[in-house]
DNA sequence: CCTCTGTATGGAAACGTTTCCAGTCGCCGG
DNA sequence: CCGGCGACTGGAAACGTTTCCATACAGAGG
């Protein structure tokens, strides 16, 4: 159906090698010949086959991008960064989302590897050793770079990270400076599980600010809307002694705002709220939400660079990218305890 | 470097045809032979080359997705729909964003066509006849389906649309029912340009509700944050007689909410606000924003289906998908005029 | 015992490029 | 006038698959 290089060669009365040279720009071609070839190609609506080309040259197969979902503004912005990075390198991007399901994630990665992508950028949802093994398997076929996550079992796969610890520390220092002592961390690890970097940074910073061990209130939550809401409701209903809430993600921040409104708590009058991840609606809240902004776009771009440019001397743990505290109106001095206990 | 089918055949002591049959599942293969081949493939970490396969079979090259950007929640959800549709058909998705620039958009589309994608789904930013011609050119090489837009000059390219007209009509009827007469439409076409479907539906519905011609206040705005903000500010500062605002997009809705807050207008006490496009933060607003919800995910999926399944008898204008009014707290009965004029 | 059908297998020809290797031609310096 | 030496061109061999065709063999039916 579609015209091939052979058709063009015949139409222009030249050899196929010449047509190839015209389009790939490799060898020398006479000006008149080139014109004739171009005209024939236009007439036939010829477009070179990327499949044949990449079969022959084993080049430019694109890079794969695997995300939990696009509904998260952080992920979306990271994706735009990857897109920008890929464009800089003249590569295209294959996208798939996992919906947080490690099985779908592994399937997507395997599929990309089969497409002979030059590399894969992923925000993995995986957590179990089996998942990590699947990723290690993929990494043997093509380069893999994680963004915003580290996967314990998958040694040798570098991660591009934001400096969450520093961001949380600055946020806690800010709250402590306002006078808060009893602060809750919304989105802690389940009891017994190892706490993440954000939770550890939270505890350390609060201790450094002179707070008691019991002042650090850790509220576990799993990363979905319902769990976030339940956690926020449980916290704000039962712990009237807490004067500030640090939400470990925008889903949790959203839940905290919603619950506070339903309980008729004033922000920041009754309780101060801040969160990690600066999303567009943080500005639209009333009051606008103080947040730790993480450079999502830059992270995507860096992941691309790591994959495509620094493939030789790929550092296992590149320096984390700076996170920045964006102060808005949702935090203020603490009021007296709201009730007993 | 990577193992080929020939290596596997040699390692397993069989012919290459047999290995091919094992992996493509086309011909019959003895159970013992299959096991031997699979073992050899595992040992060599063999993965079939998608390039070679699609060269030979001219199949499954994926589908291209071109969006203005991922920061728009509507676009992001539409993309998830396309992803889901593609997965159903066993296709993968190539993504690129244009940032609203017709040139980048055309380049992305041409690139995808060269990749021999089975088709392209796009939310085009293009508008000029030249842009339309570029799209028509691409459409000759592979199937194209537009989503959420129609491009006047590009005949023969079908569009998947939501029933914006019905959505706006229901919204205006709702406002009229609350008692509003003088209503502003934020996001009208520039004076002299042809008004879009939403604006036309707005005018018609308001007239039907018994309002005067002068009651329909059209405020032009271009599709970016700054212009939206300027338009909203201009409207709310100068037209105190307007009791309700219909924003023709979430950017404009956001601007209206922000400006109203800055001017200390109470919503819906002083002015009612509603918008087209239900985005997550609509629920987080105080008060939550009434909006016309459009089925973005479904639109993406339908676009995919149109491209991959109904390619033969592709209807030029499939029935628009229903939009739904989601009533929240941002609209109420009109108050007396806020001031003179 | 011979043929016939069916299942397993291998060889080889495509698919549309790129690129190596020759070959043709015009032109310059000797 | 001739030996190169460029610039330009065409033929053909890959690249890694799929698939058509031929072959081999086993069992069934005559």
XYZ file of C-alpha atoms (C1' of nucleotides) in Angstrom:
742
model
C 0.000 0.000 0.000
C 2.421 2.678 1.162
C 5.216 3.686 -1.184
C 8.672 2.277 -0.482
C 12.098 3.513 -1.289
C 12.071 1.236 -4.325
C 8.991 2.896 -5.781
C 10.584 6.281 -5.371
C 13.787 5.098 -6.997
C 11.869 3.742 -9.970
C 9.780 6.892 -10.313
C 12.824 9.117 -10.171
C 14.863 6.851 -12.415
C 17.664 6.399 -9.900
C 18.980 3.585 -7.715
C 17.599 2.902 -4.285
C 20.921 3.760 -2.704
C 20.608 7.284 -4.013
C 17.140 7.710 -2.582
C 18.404 6.447 0.754
C 21.205 8.976 0.644
C 18.794 11.772 -0.058
C 16.698 10.973 2.991
C 19.343 9.882 5.453
C 21.719 12.602 4.246
C 24.732 10.319 4.419
C 26.519 10.275 1.111
C 26.920 12.963 -1.575
C 24.036 13.476 -4.011
C 23.952 15.739 -7.053
C 21.629 18.692 -6.766
C 19.576 17.809 -9.831
C 19.209 14.193 -8.729
C 18.161 15.232 -5.269
C 15.450 17.437 -6.724
C 14.148 14.643 -8.896
C 14.052 12.239 -5.953
C 12.313 14.728 -3.716
C 9.696 15.406 -6.360
C 9.033 11.703 -6.876
C 8.765 11.181 -3.132
C 6.287 13.998 -2.802
C 4.215 12.661 -5.665
C 4.081 9.212 -4.089
C 3.600 10.554 -0.536
C 6.604 8.511 0.500
C 7.621 8.302 4.148
C 10.607 6.242 5.214
C 9.746 3.271 7.398
C 11.030 3.752 10.898
C 10.828 0.007 11.491
C 13.158 -0.830 8.642
C 15.506 1.955 9.531
C 15.807 1.025 13.165
C 16.169 -2.628 12.238
C 19.148 -1.785 10.104
C 20.753 0.828 12.289
C 19.545 -0.456 15.672
C 19.090 3.156 16.727
C 16.552 5.650 18.060
C 13.928 3.330 19.392
C 12.679 5.859 21.884
C 12.440 5.751 25.626
C 9.716 4.217 27.772
C 7.909 6.018 30.555
C 6.006 4.090 33.207
C 3.920 6.006 35.730
C 1.343 5.058 38.326
C -1.099 7.451 36.675
C -1.523 10.803 35.016
C -4.083 12.147 37.460
C -1.335 13.099 39.882
C -0.076 16.569 38.926
C 3.392 15.664 40.123
C 3.540 12.696 37.789
C 2.129 14.755 34.940
C 4.772 17.413 35.357
C 7.490 14.814 35.643
C 6.211 13.353 32.394
C 6.518 16.726 30.716
C 10.093 16.883 31.883
C 10.821 13.495 30.379
C 9.167 14.578 27.153
C 11.331 17.678 27.037
C 14.478 15.691 27.736
C 13.630 13.140 25.084
C 12.983 15.874 22.552
C 16.416 17.315 23.259
C 17.939 13.978 22.368
C 15.717 13.471 19.335
C 13.973 10.513 20.909
C 10.306 9.811 21.194
C 8.471 8.582 24.254
C 6.362 5.502 24.842
C 3.953 5.934 27.738
C 2.070 3.523 29.925
C 0.430 3.757 33.326
C 0.211 1.025 35.915
C -2.592 2.294 38.105
C -0.360 1.328 41.018
C -0.493 -2.341 40.095
C 2.980 -3.966 40.109
C 1.834 -6.612 37.641
C 0.711 -4.065 35.061
C 3.863 -2.145 35.717
C 6.053 -5.154 35.048
C 4.099 -5.966 31.900
C 4.550 -2.448 30.585
C 8.265 -2.516 31.296
C 8.715 -5.885 29.607
C 6.797 -4.658 26.611
C 9.004 -1.608 26.311
C 12.124 -3.721 26.579
C 10.805 -5.780 23.692
C 10.321 -2.614 21.683
C 14.070 -2.183 22.085
C 13.665 1.184 23.753
C 16.914 2.874 24.596
C 15.846 3.062 28.200
C 12.991 3.297 30.651
C 12.110 6.023 33.127
C 9.739 4.829 35.813
C 8.033 5.912 38.991
C 7.634 2.373 40.272
C 4.675 1.351 42.377
C 6.369 -1.957 43.075
C 7.529 -2.788 46.558
C 7.991 -6.524 47.049
C 11.256 -8.350 46.350
C 9.545 -10.152 43.470
C 8.730 -6.811 41.839
C 12.295 -5.672 42.333
C 13.513 -8.837 40.654
C 11.265 -8.149 37.682
C 12.782 -4.703 37.360
C 16.304 -6.056 37.649
C 15.410 -8.416 34.836
C 14.284 -5.547 32.637
C 17.386 -3.574 33.564
C 19.535 -6.301 32.028
C 17.881 -5.630 28.664
C 17.899 -1.842 28.673
C 18.766 1.080 30.881
C 16.359 1.902 33.680
C 16.152 5.014 35.820
C 13.701 5.448 38.659
C 12.231 8.795 39.576
C 11.003 9.825 43.012
C 11.391 6.282 44.378
C 14.085 3.893 45.374
C 13.444 0.186 45.136
C 15.343 -1.641 47.886
C 15.890 -4.928 46.072
C 16.900 -3.444 42.733
C 20.570 -2.660 43.118
C 22.262 -0.870 40.259
C 19.180 1.025 39.133
C 19.792 4.710 39.812
C 17.077 6.983 41.157
C 16.489 10.663 40.528
C 15.199 12.126 43.755
C 14.188 15.413 45.252
C 15.675 16.361 48.561
C 12.534 15.509 50.493
C 14.403 15.317 53.777
C 15.653 18.878 53.468
C 12.206 20.074 52.374
C 10.481 18.505 55.346
C 13.170 19.765 57.690
C 12.733 23.337 56.542
C 8.980 22.987 56.842
C 9.202 21.657 60.397
C 11.649 24.399 61.345
C 9.188 26.919 59.980
C 6.357 25.439 62.033
C 8.509 25.254 65.131
C 9.454 28.872 64.598
C 5.778 29.763 64.629
C 5.567 28.114 68.027
C 4.231 24.658 67.232
C 5.364 21.751 69.365
C 2.795 19.007 68.950
C 2.809 18.345 65.228
C 1.254 15.441 63.321
C 2.812 13.699 60.348
C 0.039 12.488 58.049
C 1.130 9.582 55.890
C 3.491 7.683 58.136
C 4.518 4.104 57.495
C 2.319 1.369 58.923
C 3.274 0.459 62.493
C 6.150 -1.978 62.332
C 7.170 -1.016 58.782
C 10.265 1.059 58.227
C 9.506 4.782 58.125
C 10.302 6.676 54.917
C 12.730 9.553 54.497
C 10.068 12.169 55.012
C 8.922 10.674 58.306
C 12.463 10.284 59.552
C 13.286 13.866 58.595
C 10.116 15.017 60.327
C 11.015 13.266 63.579
C 14.604 14.453 63.531
C 13.728 18.050 62.797
C 11.043 18.171 65.459
C 13.439 16.717 68.020
C 16.082 19.235 67.026
C 13.552 22.008 67.527
C 13.360 20.960 71.138
C 10.112 19.056 71.040
C 9.418 16.037 73.170
C 9.371 12.526 71.685
C 5.616 12.324 72.277
C 5.063 15.569 70.394
C 5.695 13.846 67.072
C 2.351 12.289 66.230
C 2.652 9.802 63.344
C -0.552 8.942 61.516
C -0.232 6.033 59.071
C -2.071 6.144 55.755
C -1.924 4.251 52.501
C -1.565 6.141 49.241
C -5.169 6.469 48.123
C -7.928 8.970 48.591
C -10.093 6.973 50.992
C -7.264 5.993 53.281
C -6.018 9.583 53.281
C -9.428 10.882 54.223
C -9.893 8.309 56.986
C -6.483 9.089 58.416
C -7.123 12.835 58.402
C -10.549 12.430 59.989
C -9.184 10.146 62.673
C -6.423 12.573 63.465
C -8.381 15.800 63.602
C -11.283 14.282 65.515
C -9.302 12.581 68.234
C -6.217 14.677 68.685
C -7.303 18.167 69.629
C -3.856 18.732 71.110
C -2.235 18.725 67.681
C -1.762 22.285 66.429
C -0.172 21.611 63.050
C -0.366 18.905 60.412
C 2.370 17.995 57.943
C 0.813 16.035 55.088
C 3.263 13.778 53.309
C 1.674 14.250 49.884
C -0.958 16.269 48.098
C -3.603 13.603 48.498
C -3.137 13.777 52.244
C -3.093 17.550 52.198
C -6.343 17.558 50.305
C -7.870 15.200 52.842
C -6.711 17.361 55.738
C -8.231 20.487 54.198
C -11.511 18.737 53.523
C -11.776 17.256 57.004
C -10.855 20.532 58.665
C -13.618 22.256 56.743
C -16.147 19.609 57.700
C -15.229 19.820 61.357
C -15.461 23.602 61.156
C -11.848 24.014 62.152
C -10.349 27.277 61.001
C -7.098 27.187 59.093
C -4.697 28.349 60.369
C -6.655 29.604 63.400
C -7.444 26.221 64.876
C -4.938 24.112 63.040
C -2.079 24.806 60.649
C -1.786 22.631 57.557
C 1.119 22.183 55.159
C 2.017 19.494 52.701
C 4.705 17.999 50.547
C 4.162 18.619 46.805
C 3.052 21.935 45.497
C 0.114 21.362 43.168
C -1.880 24.019 41.331
C -4.852 23.918 43.666
C -2.694 24.764 46.677
C -3.011 28.361 45.576
C -6.749 28.126 45.149
C -7.453 26.854 48.626
C -8.814 29.249 51.158
C -6.418 29.964 52.701
C -3.766 29.066 50.132
C -1.753 26.094 51.289
C 1.866 26.230 52.364
C 3.756 23.451 50.603
C 7.150 21.946 49.842
C 7.621 22.349 46.097
C 9.602 19.605 44.410
C 11.087 20.135 40.945
C 9.057 17.504 39.090
C 9.820 18.742 35.592
C 13.505 18.967 36.317
C 13.469 15.475 37.772
C 11.987 14.108 34.575
C 14.551 15.875 32.491
C 17.401 14.684 34.672
C 16.143 11.123 34.483
C 16.267 11.401 30.705
C 19.767 12.791 30.719
C 20.937 10.048 33.039
C 19.483 7.500 30.668
C 20.696 8.913 27.385
C 23.812 10.878 28.047
C 25.461 9.630 31.181
C 24.847 5.972 30.409
C 28.524 5.126 30.660
C 29.388 6.594 34.024
C 25.928 6.440 35.493
C 26.176 7.307 39.174
C 24.119 4.997 41.335
C 22.876 7.855 43.488
C 23.039 11.291 41.881
C 22.706 14.288 44.142
C 19.085 14.961 45.118
C 17.433 17.980 43.525
C 16.567 20.856 45.869
C 13.049 21.184 47.237
C 11.759 24.561 48.220
C 9.332 25.727 50.880
C 6.533 27.858 49.467
C 4.959 29.793 52.314
C 1.315 30.735 51.855
C -1.416 31.388 54.349
C -2.287 28.031 55.856
C 0.131 28.097 58.756
C 0.077 30.426 61.717
C 0.883 30.471 65.419
C -0.707 27.666 67.449
C -3.764 28.361 69.563
C -4.431 26.837 72.967
C -5.293 23.168 72.956
C -8.737 22.670 71.443
C -9.970 20.290 74.078
C -9.019 17.735 76.669
C -6.057 15.447 76.035
C 25.128 -7.558 21.312
C 21.622 -8.742 22.034
C 20.734 -12.344 21.219
C 18.774 -12.961 18.030
C 16.456 -15.696 16.992
C 19.373 -17.343 15.235
C 21.395 -17.591 18.418
C 18.484 -19.184 20.197
C 17.965 -21.634 17.351
C 21.610 -22.646 17.455
C 21.625 -22.984 21.231
C 18.496 -25.107 21.225
C 19.615 -27.130 18.215
C 16.540 -26.318 16.133
C 15.771 -24.219 13.067
C 14.971 -20.540 13.289
C 11.485 -21.171 11.967
C 10.746 -23.296 14.998
C 11.912 -20.602 17.391
C 9.752 -18.101 15.579
C 6.778 -20.402 15.931
C 7.372 -20.772 19.639
C 7.319 -17.031 20.179
C 4.693 -15.930 17.705
C 2.536 -18.966 18.478
C 1.634 -19.483 14.858
C 2.498 -23.001 13.789
C 2.502 -26.258 15.740
C 5.513 -27.048 17.914
C 6.212 -30.233 19.848
C 6.085 -29.896 23.598
C 9.652 -31.079 24.178
C 11.027 -28.790 21.467
C 9.162 -25.820 22.877
C 10.690 -26.446 26.292
C 14.167 -26.631 24.846
C 13.674 -23.384 22.929
C 12.268 -21.587 25.923
C 15.179 -22.698 28.073
C 17.712 -21.529 25.502
C 15.935 -18.189 25.176
C 15.976 -17.707 28.913
C 19.638 -18.555 29.110
C 20.477 -16.022 26.401
C 18.048 -13.395 27.720
C 16.516 -13.302 24.274
C 13.781 -10.783 23.446
C 12.232 -10.688 20.003
C 12.940 -7.482 18.094
C 9.805 -5.454 17.661
C 11.392 -3.582 14.776
C 12.025 -6.713 12.744
C 8.623 -8.112 13.563
C 6.732 -5.015 12.582
C 8.827 -4.652 9.461
C 7.792 -8.116 8.373
C 4.183 -8.033 9.478
C 3.586 -4.301 9.076
C 1.501 -4.499 12.237
C 1.180 -3.127 15.754
C 3.228 -0.004 15.471
C 1.284 1.696 18.217
C -0.790 4.815 18.205
C 0.343 8.395 18.605
C -1.099 10.840 21.088
C -0.581 14.572 20.676
C -1.774 16.897 23.432
C -1.290 20.577 24.207
C 0.049 19.599 27.630
C -0.304 17.263 30.550
C -0.886 19.957 33.151
C -4.527 20.210 32.173
C -6.433 17.563 34.193
C -8.868 17.152 31.320
C -6.071 16.293 28.922
C -4.484 13.986 31.466
C -7.691 12.056 31.951
C -8.272 11.887 28.227
C -4.779 10.461 27.891
C -5.596 7.766 30.427
C -8.611 6.875 28.340
C -6.476 6.564 25.230
C -4.014 4.422 27.162
C -6.826 2.148 28.300
C -8.226 1.879 24.787
C -4.829 1.119 23.336
C -4.231 -1.566 25.929
C -7.513 -3.210 24.964
C -6.278 -3.441 21.403
C -2.795 -4.581 22.405
C -1.213 -1.407 21.102
C 1.245 0.874 22.787
C 1.116 4.645 22.882
C 3.587 7.263 21.711
C 3.111 10.567 23.476
C 4.136 14.111 22.676
C 2.977 17.518 23.803
C 2.869 20.682 21.740
C 2.652 23.327 24.414
C -0.034 24.876 22.243
C 2.417 25.555 19.428
C 1.067 24.455 16.023
C 4.577 23.995 14.655
C 5.590 21.593 17.414
C 2.285 19.867 16.994
C 2.804 19.345 13.287
C 6.347 18.107 13.866
C 5.134 15.570 16.398
C 2.415 14.336 14.077
C 4.812 13.989 11.150
C 7.230 12.111 13.333
C 4.530 9.698 14.420
C 3.442 9.152 10.844
C 7.022 8.236 10.027
C 7.012 5.752 12.870
C 4.203 4.084 10.949
C 1.803 4.382 13.854
C -1.563 2.835 13.209
C -3.175 6.146 13.947
C -2.995 9.405 15.840
C -5.286 10.815 18.491
C -4.863 14.537 18.945
C -6.257 17.500 20.784
C -5.061 19.995 18.199
C -3.993 23.481 19.151
C -3.850 24.396 15.496
C -6.292 26.876 14.060
C -5.048 28.400 10.822
C -5.742 26.923 7.395
C -2.040 26.107 7.054
C -2.179 24.015 10.216
C -5.258 22.247 8.945
C -3.451 21.453 5.714
C -0.576 19.950 7.670
C -3.015 17.715 9.486
C -4.726 16.703 6.285
C -1.299 15.750 4.985
C -0.666 13.527 7.996
C -4.143 12.046 7.657
C -3.232 10.750 4.226
C -0.479 8.649 5.780
C -2.325 7.283 8.802
C -5.649 7.538 10.572
C -6.242 10.657 12.625
C -8.952 11.322 15.181
C -9.359 14.619 16.968
C -10.651 14.857 20.501
C -12.490 17.820 21.994
C -11.822 19.990 18.930
C -12.929 20.320 15.374
C -10.570 21.792 12.831
C -12.524 23.689 10.182
C -10.174 23.176 7.269
C -9.468 19.499 7.890
C -12.365 17.714 6.278
C -12.553 13.967 6.703
C -10.879 13.907 10.102
C -13.479 12.816 12.631
C -13.738 14.392 16.071
C -14.795 12.844 19.356
C -16.677 15.495 21.234
C -18.568 15.996 24.425
C -21.981 17.560 24.190
C -20.784 20.937 25.392
C -23.831 22.686 24.032
C -26.180 20.560 26.104
C -23.979 20.946 29.163
C -23.928 24.717 28.907
C -27.655 24.793 28.212
C -28.453 22.805 31.342
C -26.138 25.015 33.351
C -27.774 28.209 32.086
C -31.207 26.770 32.726
C -30.131 25.997 36.252
C -28.892 29.546 36.788
C -32.032 31.015 35.237
C -34.086 28.816 37.530
C -32.268 30.334 40.500
C -33.408 33.720 39.228
C -30.386 35.002 37.349
C -30.936 37.164 34.310
C -27.736 39.098 33.717
C -25.121 36.391 33.267
C -21.565 36.671 31.970
C -19.847 34.177 29.704
C -16.150 34.160 30.498
C -14.062 32.958 27.577
C -15.946 34.260 24.576
C -14.442 34.548 21.121
C -12.574 37.726 20.283
C -14.895 40.418 18.919
C -15.374 39.750 15.245
C -14.320 36.097 15.442
C -16.934 33.377 15.175
C -18.235 32.335 18.600
C -17.713 28.714 19.672
C -20.397 26.167 20.482
C -20.338 26.950 24.173
C -20.882 30.639 23.613
C -23.652 30.028 21.127
C -25.351 27.592 23.471
C -25.017 30.104 26.273
C -26.689 32.864 24.273
C -29.467 30.632 23.007
C -30.247 29.197 26.418
C -30.291 32.599 28.071
C -32.619 33.952 25.401
C -34.884 30.954 25.814
C -34.985 31.600 29.529
C -36.580 34.950 28.737
C -33.540 37.152 29.219
C -32.930 40.265 27.189
C -30.234 40.359 24.492
C -28.178 42.758 26.618
C -28.300 40.371 29.557
C -25.807 38.039 27.894
C -22.443 39.572 28.742
C -19.666 38.030 26.657
C -16.135 38.473 27.977
C -13.406 37.414 25.547
C -10.295 35.670 26.812
C -7.461 33.696 25.318
C -6.626 30.266 26.653
C -3.881 31.015 29.144
C -3.691 31.859 32.802
C -2.836 35.533 32.489
C -5.494 36.323 29.945
C -8.038 34.432 32.007
C -7.137 36.375 35.097
C -7.274 39.711 33.300
C -10.640 38.889 31.803
C -12.085 37.845 35.141
C -10.730 40.912 36.881
C -12.091 43.208 34.202
C -15.493 41.598 34.401
C -15.953 41.521 38.156
C -14.590 45.015 38.696
C -16.625 46.794 36.085
C -19.847 44.879 35.812
C -21.493 44.904 39.216
C -24.814 44.189 37.558
C -23.710 40.676 36.617
C -24.991 38.154 39.154
C -23.583 34.947 37.719
C -20.508 33.915 35.758
C -20.247 30.944 33.427
C -16.582 30.138 32.885
C -15.875 28.342 29.640
C -13.043 26.237 31.058
C -11.333 25.396 34.306
C -8.611 27.986 33.818
C -11.260 30.658 33.574
C -13.131 29.229 36.539
C -9.974 29.318 38.572
C -9.420 32.940 37.595
C -12.971 33.889 38.527
C -12.640 32.277 41.965
C -9.324 33.990 42.596
C -10.548 37.413 41.528
C -13.766 37.098 43.506
C -11.754 36.303 46.605
C -9.459 39.257 46.056
C -12.372 41.633 45.580
C -13.979 40.221 48.721
C -17.021 39.101 46.795
C -18.844 36.281 48.485
C -19.660 33.191 46.464
C -22.492 32.609 45.882
C -23.779 35.508 48.017
C -22.504 38.316 45.788
C -21.869 36.386 42.619
C -22.527 32.831 41.481
C -19.735 31.011 39.643
C -19.851 27.845 37.565
C -17.578 26.430 34.927
C -17.183 23.930 32.150
C -14.876 21.008 33.064
C -15.033 19.310 36.377
C -11.529 19.109 37.767
C -10.465 17.683 41.124
C -9.982 21.026 42.816
C -13.599 22.035 42.116
C -14.518 20.007 45.161
C -11.800 21.579 47.270
C -12.870 25.144 46.639
C -14.750 26.962 49.323
C -17.546 26.787 48.388
C -17.175 23.769 46.098
C -17.644 24.756 42.492
C -20.614 23.801 40.364
C -19.344 22.465 37.051
C -20.234 20.755 33.803
C -18.448 17.403 33.911
C -17.288 16.086 30.554
C -16.342 12.417 30.151
C -12.663 12.876 29.331
C -11.633 9.282 29.917
C -14.474 7.967 27.809
C -13.605 10.407 25.051
C -10.073 9.094 24.942
C -11.253 5.538 24.805
C -13.769 6.295 22.075
C -11.122 8.050 20.034
C -9.033 4.901 20.247
C -11.913 2.708 19.207
C -12.693 4.957 16.296
C -9.103 4.715 15.184
C -8.553 1.001 15.621
C -11.872 -0.705 15.266
C -14.200 1.428 13.212
C -11.557 2.451 10.715
C -13.567 1.150 7.784
C -16.871 2.855 8.331
C -15.549 5.758 10.315
C -18.361 8.231 10.813
C -17.266 11.786 10.190
C -19.187 13.077 13.177
C -19.994 10.470 15.825
C -22.652 11.333 18.376
C -21.308 13.647 21.086
C -20.806 12.117 24.514
C -23.105 13.351 27.258
C -21.930 16.062 29.636
C -23.392 16.251 33.090
C -24.095 19.146 35.433
C -22.559 18.616 38.859
C -24.268 20.950 41.286
C -22.187 22.028 44.258
C -22.342 25.109 46.409
C -21.065 27.949 44.252
C -24.368 29.040 42.768
C -27.317 30.583 44.581
C -30.089 33.109 44.034
C -28.960 36.524 42.747
C -28.692 39.455 45.139
C -29.600 43.019 44.265
C -27.227 44.767 41.917
C -23.918 45.426 43.654
C -23.624 49.015 42.576
C -24.503 51.608 39.970
C -24.711 50.829 36.285
C 2.971 -53.346 1.950
C 1.604 -49.010 0.149
C -0.648 -44.760 0.202
C -2.818 -41.027 2.566
C -3.415 -37.563 6.039
C -1.648 -34.864 9.525
C 1.804 -33.066 12.669
C 6.743 -31.328 13.298
C 10.353 -29.410 11.441
C 14.027 -26.792 8.488
C 15.332 -23.877 4.444
C 14.801 -19.794 2.176
C 12.445 -15.775 0.491
C 10.647 -11.768 1.601
C 9.825 -6.966 4.454
C 12.277 -1.667 3.629
C 16.105 0.243 4.933
C 21.497 1.478 5.262
C 25.966 0.968 3.701
C 29.971 -1.214 1.671
C 32.055 -1.780 -2.588
C 32.629 -1.024 -7.303
C 31.993 1.381 -11.226
C 31.373 5.664 -14.319
C 32.422 10.073 -15.477
C 34.688 14.728 -15.792
C 38.791 17.188 -14.820
C 43.350 18.469 -13.264
C 48.344 18.190 -13.197
C 52.116 16.296 -15.279
C 47.742 12.437 -23.845
C 47.373 9.798 -19.695
C 47.097 8.405 -14.816
C 44.765 9.358 -11.190
C 41.429 11.569 -8.138
C 37.540 13.435 -6.959
C 32.250 13.461 -6.897
C 28.427 10.814 -7.913
C 25.857 6.644 -8.615
C 24.024 1.617 -8.639
C 24.153 -3.275 -7.043
C 23.881 -6.204 -3.380
C 24.495 -7.761 1.270
C 23.046 -7.375 5.553
C 19.545 -6.353 9.832
C 15.904 -10.061 12.632
C 11.726 -11.508 11.855
C 7.482 -14.257 9.645
C 5.763 -17.435 6.561
C 5.463 -20.266 2.414
C 7.016 -24.497 0.892
C 9.186 -28.853 1.126
C 10.531 -32.674 3.751
C 10.269 -36.346 7.250
C 7.937 -39.347 9.894
C 4.077 -41.735 12.318
C -0.163 -44.063 12.294
C -4.540 -45.404 9.915
C -6.949 -47.604 6.329
C -6.979 -50.255 2.318
